[in-house]
């Protein structure tokens, strides 16, 4: 795991807008062109909030990248935060099954899992093939 990814996710977490949960999360995605970052942005209309991973994916696509090479998610929790189901699906859109997602917390404990481990049997575009 690169220190660069850890620093990027930890730093962007500082900008999270999480007045409702108080749970700030940062995410950093490495692609061929560099690192793309996002933090969770909550909303008074709760379902309108977006997760850190979703924000980082939007920044990545806006930068012209669609291939994820590595991800790190950083949250202030004793145990590494588990990405929500929706974020697992969003990551699988741009990351192959063997891509590694690092989950880090303030305790220093980091878990690393592949996309396939996070989302076994993922739904993908190939399942919409009709021939
Ligand atoms: N959250 C993320 O941003 N990423 C995760 O992997 C887990 C949860 C956010 C969503 C919400 O703003 C807050 O954490 C509490 O669920």
mmCIF file of C-alpha atoms and ligand atoms in Angstrom:
data_model
loop_
_atom_site.group_PDB
_atom_site.id
_atom_site.type_symbol
_atom_site.label_atom_id
_atom_site.label_comp_id
_atom_site.label_asym_id
_atom_site.label_seq_id
_atom_site.Cartn_x
_atom_site.Cartn_y
_atom_site.Cartn_z
ATOM 1 C CA UNK A 1 0.000 0.000 0.000
ATOM 2 C CA UNK A 2 1.425 3.375 -0.936
ATOM 3 C CA UNK A 3 1.938 6.114 1.660
ATOM 4 C CA UNK A 4 0.772 8.541 -1.008
ATOM 5 C CA UNK A 5 -2.693 6.962 -1.091
ATOM 6 C CA UNK A 6 -2.918 6.901 2.702
ATOM 7 C CA UNK A 7 -1.941 10.564 2.987
ATOM 8 C CA UNK A 8 -4.360 11.609 0.239
ATOM 9 C CA UNK A 9 -7.325 9.791 1.822
ATOM 10 C CA UNK A 10 -6.481 10.979 5.340
ATOM 11 C CA UNK A 11 -6.103 14.594 4.209
ATOM 12 C CA UNK A 12 -9.294 14.780 2.126
ATOM 13 C CA UNK A 13 -11.244 13.269 5.020
ATOM 14 C CA UNK A 14 -10.634 16.572 6.836
ATOM 15 C CA UNK A 15 -12.937 18.251 4.293
ATOM 16 C CA UNK A 16 -15.829 15.817 4.735
ATOM 17 C CA UNK A 17 -19.249 17.378 5.278
ATOM 18 C CA UNK A 18 -20.693 15.027 7.878
ATOM 19 C CA UNK A 19 -22.691 17.135 10.365
ATOM 20 C CA UNK A 20 -25.372 14.460 10.767
ATOM 21 C CA UNK A 21 -23.371 11.299 11.352
ATOM 22 C CA UNK A 22 -20.176 12.941 12.569
ATOM 23 C CA UNK A 23 -18.430 10.129 10.697
ATOM 24 C CA UNK A 24 -15.922 11.607 8.258
ATOM 25 C CA UNK A 25 -14.489 9.402 5.530
ATOM 26 C CA UNK A 26 -11.856 10.001 2.858
ATOM 27 C CA UNK A 27 -11.130 7.918 -0.236
ATOM 28 C CA UNK A 28 -8.209 7.965 -2.658
ATOM 29 C CA UNK A 29 -8.132 6.154 -5.993
ATOM 30 C CA UNK A 30 -4.939 5.530 -7.939
ATOM 31 C CA UNK A 31 -5.147 5.472 -11.732
ATOM 32 C CA UNK A 32 -2.516 5.620 -14.459
ATOM 33 C CA UNK A 33 -2.586 9.432 -14.420
ATOM 34 C CA UNK A 34 -2.517 9.972 -10.665
ATOM 35 C CA UNK A 35 -4.623 10.027 -7.520
ATOM 36 C CA UNK A 36 -8.259 11.100 -7.334
ATOM 37 C CA UNK A 37 -9.849 11.938 -4.010
ATOM 38 C CA UNK A 38 -13.273 12.244 -2.416
ATOM 39 C CA UNK A 39 -14.903 12.687 0.975
ATOM 40 C CA UNK A 40 -18.416 11.998 2.199
ATOM 41 C CA UNK A 41 -20.854 14.876 1.688
ATOM 42 C CA UNK A 42 -24.032 14.542 3.729
ATOM 43 C CA UNK A 43 -27.301 16.418 3.221
ATOM 44 C CA UNK A 44 -30.173 17.502 5.486
ATOM 45 C CA UNK A 45 -32.304 15.317 3.209
ATOM 46 C CA UNK A 46 -30.380 12.242 4.356
ATOM 47 C CA UNK A 47 -30.628 9.981 1.253
ATOM 48 C CA UNK A 48 -29.032 12.721 -0.856
ATOM 49 C CA UNK A 49 -25.674 12.298 0.856
ATOM 50 C CA UNK A 50 -22.761 10.764 -1.035
ATOM 51 C CA UNK A 51 -20.033 8.490 0.256
ATOM 52 C CA UNK A 52 -16.323 9.256 0.000
ATOM 53 C CA UNK A 53 -15.856 6.471 -2.542
ATOM 54 C CA UNK A 54 -18.582 7.879 -4.788
ATOM 55 C CA UNK A 55 -16.997 11.325 -4.652
ATOM 56 C CA UNK A 56 -13.577 9.945 -5.549
ATOM 57 C CA UNK A 57 -15.066 7.988 -8.453
ATOM 58 C CA UNK A 58 -16.753 11.149 -9.763
ATOM 59 C CA UNK A 59 -13.461 13.056 -9.548
ATOM 60 C CA UNK A 60 -11.681 10.210 -11.355
ATOM 61 C CA UNK A 61 -14.185 10.116 -14.215
ATOM 62 C CA UNK A 62 -14.190 13.918 -14.457
ATOM 63 C CA UNK A 63 -10.403 13.732 -14.846
ATOM 64 C CA UNK A 64 -10.867 11.406 -17.812
ATOM 65 C CA UNK A 65 -9.963 8.129 -16.096
ATOM 66 C CA UNK A 66 -12.077 4.977 -15.984
ATOM 67 C CA UNK A 67 -9.626 2.329 -14.796
ATOM 68 C CA UNK A 68 -9.020 1.969 -11.059
ATOM 69 C CA UNK A 69 -5.629 0.500 -10.059
ATOM 70 C CA UNK A 70 -5.805 0.758 -6.255
ATOM 71 C CA UNK A 71 -8.065 2.326 -3.610
ATOM 72 C CA UNK A 72 -7.688 3.387 0.007
ATOM 73 C CA UNK A 73 -10.607 4.330 2.260
ATOM 74 C CA UNK A 74 -9.794 6.104 5.528
ATOM 75 C CA UNK A 75 -12.249 6.632 8.376
ATOM 76 C CA UNK A 76 -11.810 7.613 11.977
ATOM 77 C CA UNK A 77 -12.741 4.285 13.444
ATOM 78 C CA UNK A 78 -10.963 1.677 15.537
ATOM 79 C CA UNK A 79 -11.549 -0.942 12.906
ATOM 80 C CA UNK A 80 -11.200 -0.340 9.174
ATOM 81 C CA UNK A 81 -14.475 0.899 7.694
ATOM 82 C CA UNK A 82 -16.442 -1.450 5.451
ATOM 83 C CA UNK A 83 -17.575 0.221 2.219
ATOM 84 C CA UNK A 84 -21.369 0.189 1.857
ATOM 85 C CA UNK A 85 -22.998 -2.120 -0.665
ATOM 86 C CA UNK A 86 -23.641 0.676 -3.134
ATOM 87 C CA UNK A 87 -19.999 1.757 -3.092
ATOM 88 C CA UNK A 88 -18.851 -1.815 -3.677
ATOM 89 C CA UNK A 89 -20.967 -1.870 -6.816
ATOM 90 C CA UNK A 90 -19.651 1.554 -7.899
ATOM 91 C CA UNK A 91 -16.052 0.420 -7.423
ATOM 92 C CA UNK A 92 -16.711 -2.778 -9.409
ATOM 93 C CA UNK A 93 -17.802 -0.645 -12.379
ATOM 94 C CA UNK A 94 -14.239 0.648 -12.786
ATOM 95 C CA UNK A 95 -12.077 -1.971 -11.026
ATOM 96 C CA UNK A 96 -11.421 -5.570 -12.027
ATOM 97 C CA UNK A 97 -11.997 -8.401 -9.536
ATOM 98 C CA UNK A 98 -8.320 -8.527 -8.480
ATOM 99 C CA UNK A 99 -7.939 -4.820 -7.725
ATOM 100 C CA UNK A 100 -7.056 -4.230 -4.062
ATOM 101 C CA UNK A 101 -9.085 -1.936 -1.794
ATOM 102 C CA UNK A 102 -7.264 -0.897 1.409
ATOM 103 C CA UNK A 103 -9.447 -0.073 4.413
ATOM 104 C CA UNK A 104 -7.698 2.042 7.022
ATOM 105 C CA UNK A 105 -8.632 3.442 10.415
ATOM 106 C CA UNK A 106 -7.008 5.631 13.025
ATOM 107 C CA UNK A 107 -5.785 2.654 15.019
ATOM 108 C CA UNK A 108 -3.291 1.938 12.272
ATOM 109 C CA UNK A 109 -4.955 -1.371 11.475
ATOM 110 C CA UNK A 110 -5.406 -1.727 7.741
ATOM 111 C CA UNK A 111 -7.300 -4.462 5.956
ATOM 112 C CA UNK A 112 -6.791 -5.120 2.277
ATOM 113 C CA UNK A 113 -9.436 -6.869 0.217
ATOM 114 C CA UNK A 114 -9.953 -7.428 -3.478
ATOM 115 C CA UNK A 115 -13.009 -6.207 -5.329
ATOM 116 C CA UNK A 116 -14.091 -9.846 -5.761
ATOM 117 C CA UNK A 117 -13.870 -10.390 -1.996
ATOM 118 C CA UNK A 118 -15.881 -7.244 -1.311
ATOM 119 C CA UNK A 119 -18.538 -8.037 -3.900
ATOM 120 C CA UNK A 120 -18.678 -11.709 -4.860
ATOM 121 C CA UNK A 121 -20.837 -12.507 -7.856
ATOM 122 C CA UNK A 122 -20.972 -8.844 -8.839
ATOM 123 C CA UNK A 123 -23.529 -7.716 -11.363
ATOM 124 C CA UNK A 124 -21.741 -6.307 -14.399
ATOM 125 C CA UNK A 125 -22.378 -5.085 -17.926
ATOM 126 C CA UNK A 126 -21.668 -8.577 -19.323
ATOM 127 C CA UNK A 127 -24.836 -9.854 -17.685
ATOM 128 C CA UNK A 128 -26.887 -7.658 -19.986
ATOM 129 C CA UNK A 129 -25.472 -9.346 -23.106
ATOM 130 C CA UNK A 130 -28.343 -10.908 -25.036
ATOM 131 C CA UNK A 131 -26.456 -13.037 -27.574
HETATM 132 N N1 LIG B 1 -19.519 6.435 4.478
HETATM 133 C C1 LIG B 1 -18.614 6.614 3.464
HETATM 134 O O1 LIG B 1 -18.406 7.738 2.973
HETATM 135 N N2 LIG B 1 -17.931 5.520 3.036
HETATM 136 C C2 LIG B 1 -18.026 4.291 3.571
HETATM 137 O O2 LIG B 1 -17.328 3.384 3.131
HETATM 138 C C3 LIG B 1 -18.955 4.042 4.680
HETATM 139 C C4 LIG B 1 -19.833 5.166 5.062
HETATM 140 C C5 LIG B 1 -20.214 7.634 4.981
HETATM 141 C C6 LIG B 1 -21.647 7.786 4.566
HETATM 142 C C7 LIG B 1 -22.172 8.687 5.669
HETATM 143 O O3 LIG B 1 -21.901 10.037 5.321
HETATM 144 C C8 LIG B 1 -21.354 8.314 6.882
HETATM 145 O O4 LIG B 1 -20.209 7.634 6.384
HETATM 146 C C9 LIG B 1 -22.075 7.445 7.883
HETATM 147 O O5 LIG B 1 -22.646 6.346 7.268
#
